[in-house]
Structures are given as structure tokens and as C-alpha cells.
Coordinates of C-alpha atoms and ligand atoms in Angstrom, one line a residue:
Chain X
X1 CA 2.7 24.1 -0.6
X2 CA 6.1 25.2 -1.5
X3 CA 9.4 25.0 0.4
X4 CA 12.7 26.9 0.3
X5 CA 15.9 24.9 -0.3
X6 CA 19.2 25.7 1.4
X7 CA 22.3 23.7 0.7
X8 CA 25.1 24.3 3.1
X9 CA 28.7 23.0 2.4
X10 CA 27.3 20.1 0.4
X11 CA 29.8 17.6 -1.0
X12 CA 28.7 14.6 -3.0
X13 CA 30.7 11.5 -3.6
X14 CA 30.5 8.5 -5.8
X15 CA 32.5 6.1 -3.5
X16 CA 35.8 7.9 -3.3
X17 CA 35.3 10.3 -6.2
X18 CA 34.2 13.8 -5.1
X19 CA 31.8 14.8 -7.8
X20 CA 30.4 18.0 -6.4
X21 CA 32.3 20.2 -3.9
X22 CA 31.0 22.6 -1.4
X23 CA 27.8 23.8 -2.8
X24 CA 26.0 26.7 -0.9
X25 CA 22.8 27.9 -2.4
X26 CA 19.5 29.3 -1.3
X27 CA 16.5 28.7 -3.5
X28 CA 13.3 30.6 -2.8
X29 CA 9.9 29.0 -2.7
X30 CA 7.6 29.6 -5.6
X31 CA 10.4 30.3 -8.0
X32 CA 12.0 28.6 -10.9
X33 CA 15.8 28.0 -10.7
X34 CA 17.8 26.7 -13.6
X35 CA 21.1 24.8 -13.3
X36 CA 23.4 25.3 -16.3
X37 CA 26.9 24.2 -17.0
X38 CA 29.1 21.9 -19.1
X39 CA 28.5 18.2 -19.2
X40 CA 29.9 16.3 -16.2
X41 CA 30.0 19.3 -13.9
X42 CA 27.6 17.7 -11.5
X43 CA 24.2 19.3 -12.2
X44 CA 22.4 16.0 -12.1
X45 CA 24.4 14.8 -9.2
X46 CA 23.5 17.9 -7.1
X47 CA 19.9 17.9 -8.2
X48 CA 19.5 14.3 -7.1
X49 CA 20.8 15.1 -3.6
X50 CA 17.8 17.4 -3.1
X51 CA 15.6 14.4 -2.9
X52 CA 18.2 11.9 -1.9
X53 CA 17.8 10.0 -5.2
X54 CA 21.6 9.8 -5.5
X55 CA 21.5 7.1 -2.7
X56 CA 20.0 4.7 -5.3
X57 CA 23.4 4.5 -6.8
X58 CA 25.6 2.1 -4.8
X59 CA 28.4 4.0 -3.1
X60 CA 27.0 7.5 -3.6
X61 CA 26.7 9.7 -0.5
X62 CA 26.5 13.3 0.4
X63 CA 28.1 15.4 3.2
X64 CA 26.9 18.6 4.6
X65 CA 23.4 19.9 5.0
X66 CA 20.4 20.3 2.8
X67 CA 17.5 22.2 4.4
X68 CA 13.9 22.1 3.3
X69 CA 12.3 25.0 5.0
X70 CA 15.0 24.7 7.6
X71 CA 14.8 20.9 8.1
X72 CA 17.9 19.1 7.3
X73 CA 17.0 16.1 5.1
X74 CA 20.4 14.5 5.9
X75 CA 19.8 14.6 9.7
X76 CA 20.0 11.2 11.3
X77 CA 16.7 9.4 11.4
X78 CA 15.3 11.0 8.3
X79 CA 13.7 8.5 5.9
X80 CA 14.6 9.2 2.3
X81 CA 11.2 7.8 1.4
X82 CA 9.5 10.7 3.2
X83 CA 11.9 13.2 1.5
X84 CA 11.0 11.9 -1.9
X85 CA 7.3 12.2 -1.2
X86 CA 7.9 15.9 -0.6
X87 CA 10.4 16.5 -3.4
X88 CA 9.1 15.2 -6.7
X89 CA 11.3 14.5 -9.7
X90 CA 10.9 14.5 -13.5
X91 CA 13.5 12.7 -15.4
X92 CA 15.4 13.3 -18.7
X93 CA 13.6 10.5 -20.5
X94 CA 9.9 10.3 -20.0
X95 CA 9.2 7.2 -17.8
X96 CA 5.6 6.6 -17.3
X97 CA 5.0 3.1 -15.8
X98 CA 4.4 1.0 -18.9
X99 CA 2.3 -1.5 -17.2
X100 CA -0.2 1.0 -15.9
X101 CA -2.9 3.0 -17.6
X102 CA -2.7 6.8 -17.8
X103 CA -5.1 7.0 -14.9
X104 CA -3.1 4.5 -12.7
X105 CA 0.1 6.3 -13.5
X106 CA -1.3 9.4 -11.9
X107 CA -2.7 7.6 -9.0
X108 CA 0.4 5.6 -8.4
X109 CA 1.8 8.1 -5.8
X110 CA -1.4 8.1 -3.9
X111 CA -1.8 4.4 -3.9
X112 CA 1.7 4.2 -2.3
X113 CA 0.5 6.0 0.7
X114 CA -2.2 3.4 1.0
X115 CA -4.8 6.1 0.9
X116 CA -8.2 4.5 0.4
X117 CA -10.1 6.9 -1.9
X118 CA -13.5 6.9 -3.5
X119 CA -13.8 6.6 -7.2
X120 CA -14.9 10.3 -7.4
X121 CA -11.9 11.5 -5.3
X122 CA -9.6 9.5 -7.6
X123 CA -11.3 11.0 -10.7
X124 CA -10.8 14.5 -9.2
X125 CA -7.1 13.9 -8.6
X126 CA -6.6 12.5 -12.1
X127 CA -8.4 15.5 -13.7
X128 CA -6.7 18.1 -11.6
X129 CA -3.3 16.7 -12.2
X130 CA -3.8 16.3 -15.9
X131 CA -5.2 19.8 -16.2
X132 CA -2.2 21.0 -14.2
X133 CA 0.1 19.5 -16.7
X134 CA -1.9 20.7 -19.7
X135 CA -2.6 17.2 -20.8
X136 CA -6.3 16.8 -19.9
X137 CA -7.8 17.6 -23.3
X138 CA -5.5 15.3 -25.1
X139 CA -6.0 12.2 -23.0
X140 CA -9.4 12.6 -21.3
X141 CA -11.0 10.0 -23.6
X142 CA -8.3 7.4 -23.1
X143 CA -7.5 7.4 -19.5
X144 CA -7.6 3.6 -19.4
X145 CA -5.1 3.2 -22.2
X146 CA -1.4 2.5 -21.4
X147 CA 0.7 5.6 -20.7
X148 CA 3.4 4.3 -23.0
X149 CA 1.1 4.8 -26.0
X150 CA 1.4 8.6 -25.8
X151 CA 3.9 10.7 -27.7
X152 CA 7.2 11.6 -26.0
X153 CA 6.0 15.1 -25.1
X154 CA 2.7 13.8 -23.8
X155 CA 4.5 11.1 -21.8
X156 CA 6.7 13.8 -20.3
X157 CA 3.7 15.8 -19.3
X158 CA 2.1 12.7 -17.9
X159 CA 5.2 12.3 -15.8
X160 CA 4.8 15.8 -14.6
X161 CA 1.1 15.1 -13.8
X162 CA 2.1 12.1 -11.9
X163 CA 4.6 14.2 -9.9
X164 CA 2.1 17.0 -9.1
X165 CA -0.6 14.5 -8.2
X166 CA 0.9 13.9 -4.8
X167 CA 1.2 17.7 -4.2
X168 CA 5.0 17.8 -3.5
X169 CA 6.7 20.9 -2.1
X170 CA 9.5 20.9 -4.6
X171 CA 9.7 19.7 -8.2
X172 CA 13.1 18.7 -9.6
X173 CA 13.5 18.4 -13.4
X174 CA 16.6 17.0 -15.0
X175 CA 16.7 18.1 -18.7
X176 CA 13.0 17.4 -19.0
X177 CA 12.8 18.7 -22.6
X178 CA 16.0 17.2 -24.0
X179 CA 14.1 14.3 -25.7
X180 CA 11.3 16.5 -27.0
X181 CA 10.5 18.5 -30.2
X182 CA 10.3 22.4 -30.0
X183 CA 6.5 22.4 -29.7
X184 CA 6.4 20.0 -26.8
X185 CA 9.3 21.9 -25.3
X186 CA 7.3 25.1 -25.4
X187 CA 4.3 23.3 -23.8
X188 CA 6.5 22.1 -21.0
X189 CA 8.0 25.6 -20.5
X190 CA 4.6 27.1 -20.2
X191 CA 3.8 24.5 -17.7
X192 CA 6.9 25.2 -15.7
X193 CA 5.7 28.9 -15.6
X194 CA 2.4 27.8 -14.1
X195 CA 4.0 25.4 -11.7
X196 CA 5.9 28.1 -9.9
X197 CA 2.6 29.5 -8.6
X198 CA 2.5 26.5 -6.3
X199 CA 5.8 24.8 -6.2
X200 CA 9.5 25.4 -5.9
X201 CA 10.9 24.3 -9.3
X202 CA 14.5 23.4 -10.0
X203 CA 15.4 22.6 -13.6
X204 CA 18.6 21.4 -15.2
X205 CA 19.0 22.4 -18.8
X206 CA 21.6 22.6 -21.5
X207 CA 19.5 25.0 -23.4
X208 CA 20.4 28.6 -22.3
X209 CA 17.4 30.2 -24.1
X210 CA 15.3 27.8 -22.1
X211 CA 17.0 28.9 -18.9
X212 CA 16.5 32.5 -19.9
X213 CA 12.8 31.9 -20.7
X214 CA 11.7 30.0 -17.6
X215 CA 14.0 30.7 -14.7
X216 CA 13.9 33.4 -12.1
X217 CA 17.4 32.6 -11.0
X218 CA 20.2 30.6 -12.6
X219 CA 23.0 28.7 -11.1
X220 CA 26.2 28.1 -13.2
X221 CA 28.2 25.0 -12.3
X222 CA 31.6 24.3 -13.8
X223 CA 34.4 21.8 -13.6
X224 CA 38.1 22.5 -13.6
X225 CA 39.0 19.4 -15.6
X226 CA 38.2 15.7 -15.7
X227 CA 38.5 14.0 -12.3
X228 CA 38.1 17.4 -10.6
X229 CA 34.9 18.1 -8.6
X230 CA 32.2 20.2 -10.0
X231 CA 31.5 23.5 -8.2
X232 CA 28.8 26.2 -8.1
X233 CA 30.5 29.1 -9.8
X234 CA 27.8 31.8 -9.8
X235 CA 24.2 32.0 -8.7
X236 CA 22.1 35.1 -9.4
X237 CA 19.0 36.5 -11.1
X238 CA 18.7 35.0 -14.6
X239 CA 18.9 38.4 -16.2
X240 CA 22.1 39.1 -14.4
X241 CA 23.7 35.8 -15.3
X242 CA 22.9 36.2 -19.0
X243 CA 23.6 39.9 -19.4
X244 CA 26.1 40.8 -16.8
X245 CA 27.7 37.9 -15.0
X246 CA 30.2 38.6 -12.2
X247 CA 32.4 35.7 -13.0
X248 CA 34.6 35.3 -16.0
X249 CA 33.9 31.6 -16.3
X250 CA 30.2 32.3 -16.5
X251 CA 30.8 34.9 -19.1
X252 CA 32.8 32.5 -21.2
X253 CA 30.2 29.8 -20.9
X254 CA 27.2 31.8 -21.8
X255 CA 28.9 33.5 -24.7
X256 CA 30.0 30.1 -26.0
X257 CA 33.7 30.7 -25.4
X258 CA 34.1 27.7 -23.3
X259 CA 37.2 25.6 -22.5
Chain H
X1 CA 0.5 21.1 -59.7
X2 CA 4.0 20.0 -60.3
X3 CA 5.3 16.6 -60.3
X4 CA 8.9 15.5 -59.9
X5 CA 9.9 13.1 -62.4
X6 CA 10.6 9.7 -61.0
X7 CA 12.7 7.0 -62.5
X8 CA 13.9 3.6 -61.7
X9 CA 17.4 3.8 -60.2
X10 CA 19.9 2.9 -62.9
X11 CA 21.6 -0.4 -62.9
X12 CA 24.7 -0.2 -60.8
X13 CA 23.5 2.9 -59.0
X14 CA 24.4 3.1 -55.3
X15 CA 20.7 2.5 -54.5
X16 CA 20.7 -0.9 -56.1
X17 CA 24.2 -2.1 -55.2
X18 CA 24.0 -4.7 -52.5
X19 CA 26.3 -4.5 -49.6
X20 CA 28.3 -7.4 -48.1
X21 CA 26.0 -7.4 -45.2
X22 CA 23.0 -8.3 -47.3
X23 CA 24.5 -11.7 -48.2
X24 CA 25.1 -12.3 -44.5
X25 CA 21.5 -11.5 -43.8
X26 CA 20.4 -14.0 -46.3
X27 CA 22.7 -16.8 -44.9
X28 CA 21.4 -16.1 -41.4
X29 CA 17.8 -16.0 -42.3
X30 CA 18.1 -19.3 -44.2
X31 CA 19.9 -21.0 -41.4
X32 CA 17.3 -19.8 -39.0
X33 CA 14.6 -21.1 -41.3
X34 CA 16.3 -24.5 -41.6
X35 CA 16.7 -24.8 -37.9
X36 CA 13.0 -24.0 -37.4
X37 CA 11.9 -26.5 -39.9
X38 CA 14.1 -29.2 -38.4
X39 CA 12.6 -28.6 -34.9
X40 CA 9.1 -28.9 -36.4
X41 CA 10.0 -32.1 -38.2
X42 CA 11.5 -33.7 -35.1
X43 CA 8.4 -32.7 -33.1
X44 CA 6.1 -34.1 -35.8
X45 CA 8.0 -37.4 -35.8
X46 CA 7.8 -37.7 -32.1
X47 CA 4.1 -36.9 -32.2
X48 CA 3.5 -39.4 -35.0
X49 CA 5.5 -42.1 -33.2
X50 CA 3.6 -41.5 -30.0
X51 CA 0.2 -41.6 -31.7
X52 CA 0.8 -44.7 -33.8
X53 CA 2.3 -46.7 -31.0
X54 CA -0.5 -45.6 -28.6
X55 CA -3.4 -46.5 -30.9
X56 CA -3.7 -50.1 -29.7
X57 CA -4.1 -48.9 -26.2
X58 CA -6.3 -46.0 -27.1
X59 CA -8.8 -48.0 -29.1
X60 CA -8.0 -51.8 -28.6
X61 CA -11.1 -53.0 -30.5
X62 CA -9.9 -51.5 -33.7
X63 CA -6.1 -51.4 -33.5
X64 CA -5.4 -54.7 -31.7
X65 CA -6.7 -58.2 -31.5
X66 CA -7.7 -57.7 -27.9
X67 CA -10.9 -56.4 -26.5
X68 CA -9.4 -54.3 -23.8
X69 CA -6.1 -53.1 -22.6
X70 CA -4.0 -55.2 -20.2
X71 CA -4.0 -53.3 -16.9
X72 CA -7.6 -52.0 -16.7
X73 CA -11.0 -52.2 -18.3
X74 CA -10.5 -49.0 -20.3
X75 CA -7.6 -46.8 -21.1
X76 CA -9.2 -43.9 -19.2
X77 CA -9.4 -46.0 -16.0
X78 CA -5.7 -46.7 -16.4
X79 CA -4.3 -43.4 -17.3
X80 CA -6.5 -40.8 -15.4
X81 CA -5.2 -41.8 -12.0
X82 CA -1.6 -41.5 -13.3
X83 CA -2.3 -38.1 -14.8
X84 CA -3.9 -37.1 -11.5
X85 CA -0.8 -38.2 -9.6
X86 CA 1.6 -36.5 -12.0
X87 CA -0.3 -33.2 -11.9
X88 CA -0.7 -33.4 -8.1
X89 CA 3.0 -33.9 -7.6
X90 CA 3.9 -31.1 -10.0
X91 CA 1.5 -28.7 -8.4
X92 CA 2.9 -29.4 -4.9
X93 CA 6.3 -28.7 -6.4
X94 CA 5.2 -25.4 -7.9
X95 CA 3.4 -24.2 -4.8
X96 CA 6.4 -24.8 -2.7
X97 CA 9.1 -23.7 -5.2
X98 CA 7.6 -20.6 -6.8
X99 CA 7.4 -18.2 -3.8
X100 CA 10.8 -19.3 -2.5
X101 CA 12.4 -19.0 -6.0
X102 CA 10.9 -15.5 -6.6
X103 CA 12.0 -14.5 -3.1
X104 CA 15.6 -15.7 -3.6
X105 CA 15.7 -14.1 -7.0
X106 CA 14.5 -10.8 -5.6
X107 CA 17.0 -10.9 -2.8
X108 CA 19.8 -11.5 -5.2
X109 CA 18.7 -8.8 -7.7
X110 CA 17.4 -6.1 -5.4
X111 CA 18.4 -6.5 -1.8
X112 CA 21.7 -8.3 -1.3
X113 CA 24.9 -6.3 -1.7
X114 CA 26.9 -7.4 -4.7
X115 CA 29.5 -9.2 -2.5
X116 CA 26.7 -11.6 -1.3
X117 CA 24.6 -11.7 -4.4
X118 CA 27.2 -13.1 -6.8
X119 CA 28.1 -16.2 -4.7
X120 CA 24.5 -16.9 -3.9
X121 CA 23.8 -16.8 -7.6
X122 CA 26.6 -19.3 -8.3
X123 CA 25.3 -21.7 -5.6
X124 CA 21.8 -21.6 -7.1
X125 CA 23.2 -22.3 -10.6
X126 CA 25.2 -25.1 -9.1
X127 CA 22.0 -26.7 -7.7
X128 CA 20.7 -26.8 -11.2
X129 CA 23.7 -28.9 -12.3
X130 CA 23.1 -31.7 -9.8
X131 CA 21.8 -34.8 -11.6
X132 CA 18.2 -35.8 -10.7
X133 CA 19.3 -39.3 -9.5
X134 CA 21.2 -37.6 -6.8
X135 CA 18.1 -35.6 -5.8
X136 CA 16.2 -38.9 -5.8
X137 CA 18.7 -40.6 -3.6
X138 CA 18.7 -37.7 -1.2
X139 CA 14.9 -37.7 -1.1
X140 CA 14.7 -41.4 -0.5
X141 CA 17.3 -41.7 2.2
X142 CA 17.3 -38.4 4.0
X143 CA 14.3 -36.3 3.2
X144 CA 11.7 -39.1 3.4
X145 CA 12.8 -40.1 6.9
X146 CA 12.8 -36.5 8.2
X147 CA 9.3 -35.9 6.8
X148 CA 7.8 -38.7 8.9
X149 CA 7.2 -36.6 12.1
X150 CA 5.8 -33.8 10.0
X151 CA 3.3 -36.1 8.4
X152 CA 2.2 -37.2 11.9
X153 CA 1.7 -33.6 12.9
X154 CA -0.1 -32.7 9.7
X155 CA -2.4 -35.7 10.1
X156 CA -3.2 -34.9 13.7
X157 CA -3.8 -31.2 13.3
X158 CA -5.0 -30.8 9.7
X159 CA -6.4 -34.3 9.1
X160 CA -9.8 -32.8 8.2
X161 CA -8.3 -31.6 4.9
X162 CA -8.4 -34.5 2.4
X163 CA -4.8 -34.0 1.5
X164 CA -3.7 -34.9 5.0
X165 CA -6.3 -37.6 5.7
X166 CA -5.4 -41.3 5.6
X167 CA -2.6 -43.1 7.5
X168 CA 0.5 -41.0 7.8
X169 CA 3.4 -42.9 6.2
X170 CA 6.1 -44.4 8.4
X171 CA 8.7 -44.4 5.6
X172 CA 8.0 -41.0 4.3
X173 CA 8.0 -42.2 0.7
X174 CA 4.9 -40.4 -0.3
X175 CA 3.7 -38.1 -3.0
X176 CA 4.2 -35.1 -0.8
X177 CA 7.9 -36.1 -0.3
X178 CA 8.2 -36.5 -4.1
X179 CA 6.6 -33.0 -4.5
X180 CA 9.2 -31.6 -2.1
X181 CA 12.1 -33.2 -3.9
X182 CA 10.6 -31.9 -7.2
X183 CA 10.3 -28.4 -5.7
X184 CA 14.0 -28.4 -4.7
X185 CA 14.9 -29.6 -8.2
X186 CA 12.9 -26.9 -10.0
X187 CA 13.9 -24.2 -7.6
X188 CA 17.2 -23.3 -9.3
X189 CA 15.7 -23.0 -12.8
X190 CA 12.9 -20.7 -11.6
X191 CA 15.3 -18.7 -9.4
X192 CA 18.0 -18.0 -12.0
X193 CA 15.5 -17.2 -14.8
X194 CA 13.6 -14.8 -12.5
X195 CA 16.8 -13.2 -11.3
X196 CA 17.8 -12.5 -14.9
X197 CA 14.5 -10.9 -15.6
X198 CA 14.4 -8.9 -12.4
X199 CA 17.8 -7.4 -13.1
X200 CA 16.6 -6.2 -16.5
X201 CA 13.8 -4.0 -15.1
X202 CA 14.6 -0.6 -16.6
X203 CA 16.4 1.6 -14.0
X204 CA 14.3 4.5 -15.4
X205 CA 11.1 2.9 -14.1
X206 CA 12.5 1.9 -10.8
X207 CA 13.7 5.4 -10.3
X208 CA 10.3 6.8 -11.3
X209 CA 8.8 4.7 -8.5
X210 CA 11.4 5.6 -5.9
X211 CA 11.1 9.3 -6.8
X212 CA 7.4 9.1 -6.0
X213 CA 8.3 8.1 -2.5
X214 CA 8.1 4.3 -2.9
X215 CA 9.9 2.1 -0.5
X216 CA 12.0 -0.6 -2.0
X217 CA 9.2 -3.2 -1.7
X218 CA 6.7 -0.8 -3.2
X219 CA 9.1 -0.1 -6.0
X220 CA 9.4 -3.8 -6.6
X221 CA 5.6 -4.2 -6.7
X222 CA 5.1 -1.2 -9.0
X223 CA 7.8 -1.9 -11.5
X224 CA 9.7 -5.1 -11.1
X225 CA 6.8 -7.5 -10.8
X226 CA 4.7 -6.0 -13.6
X227 CA 7.8 -5.9 -15.8
X228 CA 8.7 -9.4 -15.0
X229 CA 5.2 -10.9 -15.1
X230 CA 5.5 -12.7 -18.4
X231 CA 9.0 -13.9 -17.5
X232 CA 7.9 -15.2 -14.1
X233 CA 5.1 -17.2 -15.7
X234 CA 7.5 -18.5 -18.4
X235 CA 10.0 -19.6 -15.8
X236 CA 7.4 -21.2 -13.6
X237 CA 6.1 -23.1 -16.7
X238 CA 9.7 -24.3 -17.5
X239 CA 9.9 -25.5 -13.9
X240 CA 6.5 -27.2 -14.3
X241 CA 7.7 -28.9 -17.4
X242 CA 10.6 -30.3 -15.6
X243 CA 8.5 -31.4 -12.7
X244 CA 5.9 -33.1 -15.0
X245 CA 8.6 -35.0 -16.8
X246 CA 10.9 -35.8 -13.9
X247 CA 11.4 -39.5 -13.8
X248 CA 14.3 -40.6 -11.7
X249 CA 13.7 -38.6 -8.5
X250 CA 10.1 -39.6 -8.3
X251 CA 10.8 -43.2 -9.1
X252 CA 13.4 -43.4 -6.3
X253 CA 11.3 -41.6 -3.7
X254 CA 7.7 -42.6 -4.2
X255 CA 6.3 -46.0 -3.3
X256 CA 3.5 -46.0 -5.8
X257 CA -0.1 -47.1 -5.7
X258 CA -3.6 -46.2 -6.6
X259 CA -4.6 -42.5 -7.0
X260 CA -5.6 -40.8 -3.8
X261 CA -5.9 -37.2 -2.6
X262 CA -4.1 -38.2 0.6
X263 CA -0.6 -37.0 0.1
X264 CA 0.9 -38.4 3.3
X265 CA 0.2 -42.1 2.8
X266 CA 2.7 -44.5 1.3
X267 CA 1.7 -46.8 -1.5
X268 CA -0.6 -44.2 -3.0
X269 CA -0.4 -42.4 -6.3
X270 CA 2.0 -42.7 -9.2
X271 CA 3.3 -40.4 -11.9
X272 CA 3.4 -41.1 -15.6
X273 CA 7.2 -40.8 -16.1
X274 CA 8.0 -43.1 -13.1
X275 CA 5.2 -45.5 -14.2
X276 CA 6.9 -45.7 -17.6
X277 CA 10.4 -46.0 -16.2
X278 CA 9.4 -48.8 -13.8
X279 CA 7.5 -50.9 -16.3
X280 CA 8.8 -50.2 -19.7
X281 CA 11.8 -52.6 -19.7
X282 CA 9.5 -55.7 -19.2
X283 CA 6.6 -54.5 -21.2
X284 CA 5.7 -55.7 -24.6
X285 CA 2.6 -55.8 -26.9
X286 CA -0.4 -54.2 -25.3
X287 CA 1.4 -53.2 -22.1
X288 CA 4.0 -51.3 -24.1
X289 CA 1.3 -49.5 -26.0
X290 CA -0.4 -48.5 -22.7
X291 CA 2.8 -47.0 -21.4
X292 CA 3.5 -45.1 -24.7
X293 CA -0.1 -43.8 -24.6
X294 CA 0.5 -42.6 -21.1
X295 CA 3.5 -40.8 -22.4
X296 CA 1.3 -39.3 -25.1
X297 CA -1.0 -38.0 -22.4
X298 CA 2.0 -36.4 -20.6
X299 CA 2.9 -34.8 -23.9
X300 CA -0.6 -33.3 -24.2
X301 CA -0.6 -32.1 -20.6
X302 CA 2.7 -30.3 -21.2
X303 CA 1.4 -28.8 -24.4
X304 CA -1.8 -27.5 -22.7
X305 CA 0.2 -26.1 -19.9
X306 CA 2.4 -24.2 -22.3
X307 CA -0.6 -22.9 -24.3
X308 CA -2.2 -21.6 -21.1
X309 CA 1.0 -19.9 -20.1
X310 CA 1.2 -18.2 -23.5
X311 CA -2.3 -17.1 -23.3
X312 CA -1.8 -15.6 -19.9
X313 CA 1.3 -13.8 -21.1
X314 CA -0.3 -12.4 -24.2
X315 CA -3.5 -11.2 -22.4
X316 CA -1.6 -8.2 -21.0
X317 CA 0.7 -7.5 -23.9
X318 CA -0.3 -3.9 -24.3
X319 CA 0.7 -3.1 -20.8
X320 CA 3.8 -5.3 -20.8
X321 CA 6.3 -2.5 -21.2
X322 CA 7.6 -4.1 -24.3
X323 CA 6.5 -1.1 -26.4
Ligands
ATP401 N1 26.7 6.6 -11.2 C1 27.8 7.3 -11.2 N2 28.9 6.6 -10.7 C2 30.1 7.3 -10.7 N3 30.4 8.5 -11.1 C3 29.3 9.2 -11.6 C4 28.0 8.6 -11.7 N4 27.2 9.5 -12.2 C5 27.9 10.6 -12.5 N5 29.2 10.4 -12.1 C6 30.3 11.4 -12.3 O1 29.9 12.5 -11.6 C7 30.3 13.7 -12.3 C8 29.1 14.6 -12.5 O2 28.1 13.9 -13.3 P1 26.7 14.5 -13.5 O3 25.9 13.4 -14.2 O4 26.1 15.0 -12.3 O5 27.0 15.6 -14.6 P2 25.9 16.6 -15.3 O6 26.4 17.9 -15.0 O7 24.6 16.2 -15.0 O8 26.3 16.3 -16.8 P3 25.3 16.2 -18.1 O9 25.1 17.7 -18.4 O10 26.1 15.5 -19.1 O11 24.1 15.5 -17.7 C9 30.9 13.2 -13.6 O12 32.3 13.2 -13.5 C10 30.4 11.8 -13.7 O13 31.3 11.0 -14.4
MG402 MG1 22.9 15.4 -16.2

């Protein structure tokens, strides 16, 4: 399953501080969308409002609407827990549960739903998710070892496996490769390409080649100055953004003439 | 095959020059070593003192001019009931205090808004500062009396359990009351240690759980508890250590007697520390040796408890999150 994402007049605050102002964006299902922009422009902040993870931070709240296939996740009565089960997230630093084995890491999401499953069903999920994240061959002989014993790139793919194990509709990734070497980065980029067959993928990246390689569409965020809110400046096909952007700020940023 | 020539760095080369920090390192490591040695020496002296002073009671035929110890036929007959009472009181305290302490610590670290969490934390720390004699006085005068009706109820409804068999006390000065006082005393230690550890759970892992769609409680079970496991065990063991060794509170609350599983009867059970405190001032000769030997037994219990705790902690090292 894969859902479209529409943000309408979305403002995000940290207490009184308006961090992201008036974002309107439509993200197609089964596509990869990259968020780029200078540090502090609110990419992470906006990304986290797509699964309401910003609410974990005391004082953070969002105004406006965010629709998943037309359903507003900020409508009254919506439980953020349900939103997050539909919208998975991969973080900047790999964070497998250190107290769990590789296998248990992948089953963690299923165990949350309290689903009783047979040993063979569980095995299926583990294998399918690990194959889905191109990790199966590397870890199939040590599924009962702790996940923290893997390399950084393997850990990150384990985190992706853990996310896709619960079959979300959307996968959010916040600079998933920034802690990885080029080989692991390529592995993850390949993976992202496969993932869009089934999921809506949104990725934040500082690496513009990466955005150009993986993303169908790219959104450029910018900030007018410290203390000012971040804004969505331009959103278009990746090729357009990188070859022929409509906005001068975008042009300056992608050509390195920034600030 | 080429080989790069290697040479010892020359004298005075930057590689060999020691920086100011190196001297500091040395001073620190020597101080740490000295402190460690002193601790070991003190421990050794305590152990030697305990053992030599206990020998007459442990083996009267050899180390004294008497055939047996003063208060019983054998030392085992004397000390085992005391050990039983001590352990029983401490276990009651742990069973009562641990869940409450962990609950409060979790509330402070993960549920309460900061405005409430901070003052609650202070109050808990304040509880730890109350001297044990105050707890004892409170247990004797207030708590004991208010426990009497509860004992009646326990006896009438759960009397088939050995712990609640026997005549319910009319003064309330029983082992169970002592256990409750001990529980209140160790509550702050366990709570504040657990809170410290719960707070340190990496945000990264908490967010990983939440992003999978975990509720707060599920997040706590998936990340906070596994992360804090070793810490919880250690804090409980610290609490147990305090409960095992607590003298004043038990001495004031408990009206002692022979060992019995019945926790709600007065004039039953005694603990090693309060036995020593009550009798040591008038004791001499063999009686004194008995009491010191009892102290040695307490020392051994505490040691064993600590070893078990370490073993439990180390069993899951690989999965502890420390790596
Ligand atoms: N927890 C927080 N509390 C208060 N302000 C925050 C918090 N997190 C971020 N901000 C502020 O919100 C703004 C946007 O931050 P955000 O982390 O979304 O930027 P970003 O685009 O992801 O930057 P980077 O590329 O460096 O990751 C910044 O001004 C930042 O200082
Ligand atoms: Mg960021």
C-alpha cells in the first residue's frame, strides 16, 4: 500500500517559535521525494510532522492540515500512534534496539500490535523484510545476534527492514546516509529505488547528487535568516529543480552560490 | 617488493615529547590505584576482624574453653533463625518497595510534566535524608497501630497462607510492620537511582519505538526497561543492602522472638542487626563472639546478594546497549 501526502497551510511551532511556515505540497504515492535546503530551514521539522513525531518534543505543535489519501492526520480524535503505524520513519543515525536480536528488531513492530503469529509466519516476515532491505544475505546466519553488532550501513538497512516489516504506507527518511560510507550509501540508494514500487518515500538529504539520483521530485526549503521561519521555496520534478529551477534562491543553492 | 625504511624516532622528536597532560594522567592513575588499594585493605581488615572475633562462636571446642556457645546448642541453631528473620524482613521490603519505586521513577522521568516532575523528585530525595531513627519512631507509634486492623483482616481472609497464620498482633509490632518501614526507607534510594537511569535512555531508541507506532507504555517496555535493566537490579540491590543492614528502625518497631513464618504475630522473628544492637552493650566473652559471628553472617549474605546481582547483570551484557 502506498498513500499520497498533501500538506495544506501547515505551520509548525516549537512553543512560540514558528519553525516552518505555510507549507503546501502534494506528494504522489509510489514516488521518491527529496527535501533539500540549508541547515536549520526546517526539513526535519516538516518531515516529522508527516507522522506526528514532532509531538514527542515538548511544546512542539502543528497547525493546518496534513492529508494521507485525503484523511487529515491532525483531525480531532486521531491517535498519533495509529498515524505512526502507517507512516514509518528511518533516522539519521542508525538506531536498532540494542537489547534485541536482529530478528526481534524486525518483529518489534508486529509484536506491538499484539499479533500472535506462528514461528513460520514470523520467519517469513523476517526474511521478506531483510530481503526487502538487501540485508538478508549478510545476516541470515546470525539472526539471533544483537543488532548493534552490525556495521553502520548494515544497521541502517536493519532499521529500514524494521520499518518495512510492518508494511507502512509511507516511509520517511531523515538523512539516512549521512553517517555512512559511499558503498553503504549506494546500497541504501538502490534500496530506496526499490522501495518506491510499494511505498511513498520522502527523504531529507544534504547531498544534492543523492537527491538527483534517487528522487522523482525535489522540494527546496529555505530560511530568510536566523529566527525566521523556514519555507517551501520550490517543488518540482528533480530534473527541473537541478537544471532549470524557476526560483532564484533555488538556483543559488544548487549552484553553490548560497547566502 | 619495496620496504620503507623505519627508524626509531629521534630523541626530542615530536613523537617522543611528552605533553603536560601525560603527567596528569599518571597522577590520576596513581591516585585511583591508591584509593582502590586502601578500599581493599579496609575491607580485608574488617573481614579479618570479623573472622578472628567470631572463631570462638563458630568453633567453640577449638577456639574457646567452653563446649558450646552461650545462647544455643550450636551456632547454627542460634544464627539461622536470625538470618531467616533478616532475609524475610528485607524481602518484604523489596517486594513492597520495588514496584512502587519503579512506578514513581517512571512517572517522574516519562509521564509527569516538568513542572510536577522536579518537585516530586526533590521530595523523594528528601525522604532519603530522613534519619532511620525517625522512621523507626514513626513505625512504632503510628504505623504499627494502624496496621492492626489490616492484620486482623489478613488473618481472617488469608489465614491459610502460612505468612498470615498465627495470632494477629494487637500492637502491630511485627515483622511485617518492620518490612513496611524498611520498604518506605529504601523507596527513595531505588526511586532516585531508577529515575536517573530512566532519564538516560537514548532518545534515539525511544523515538525508534515511537516511530514504529508504540504507545508510551510500549515504548517504555521496548526501550526504557531493557536499557535500565542492569541499573534497576543494581538499585534494588543497594536498597536490599540497606534493608539487610538497617538496625534502628527494626529495633524500634519489632518486638522480637523466635523465627516464624507468621509475619503478623508479635514476639516472633528478629533480625541480625537489631539482635546485635539490642545485646551488644551487655555482651562479653562468648556472647560477644556470637554477636560478631552473626555480623559475619550478615556480611556474607550481603556479599552473596551482590554477587548474584552482578551475575544477573553480566548475563545479558551483549544485549545491554552498552556497545
Ligand atoms: N527541539 C527543538 N526545539 C526548539 N527548536 C528546534 C528544535 N528542533 C529544531 N528547532 C529549530 O527549528 C528550526 C528548523 O530545524 P530543523 O531541525 O527542522 O532543520 P533542518 O532543516 O532539519 O536542519 P539540518 O539540515 O541541519 O538537519 C531551526 O531553527 C531549529 O533551531
Ligand atoms: Mg535535519
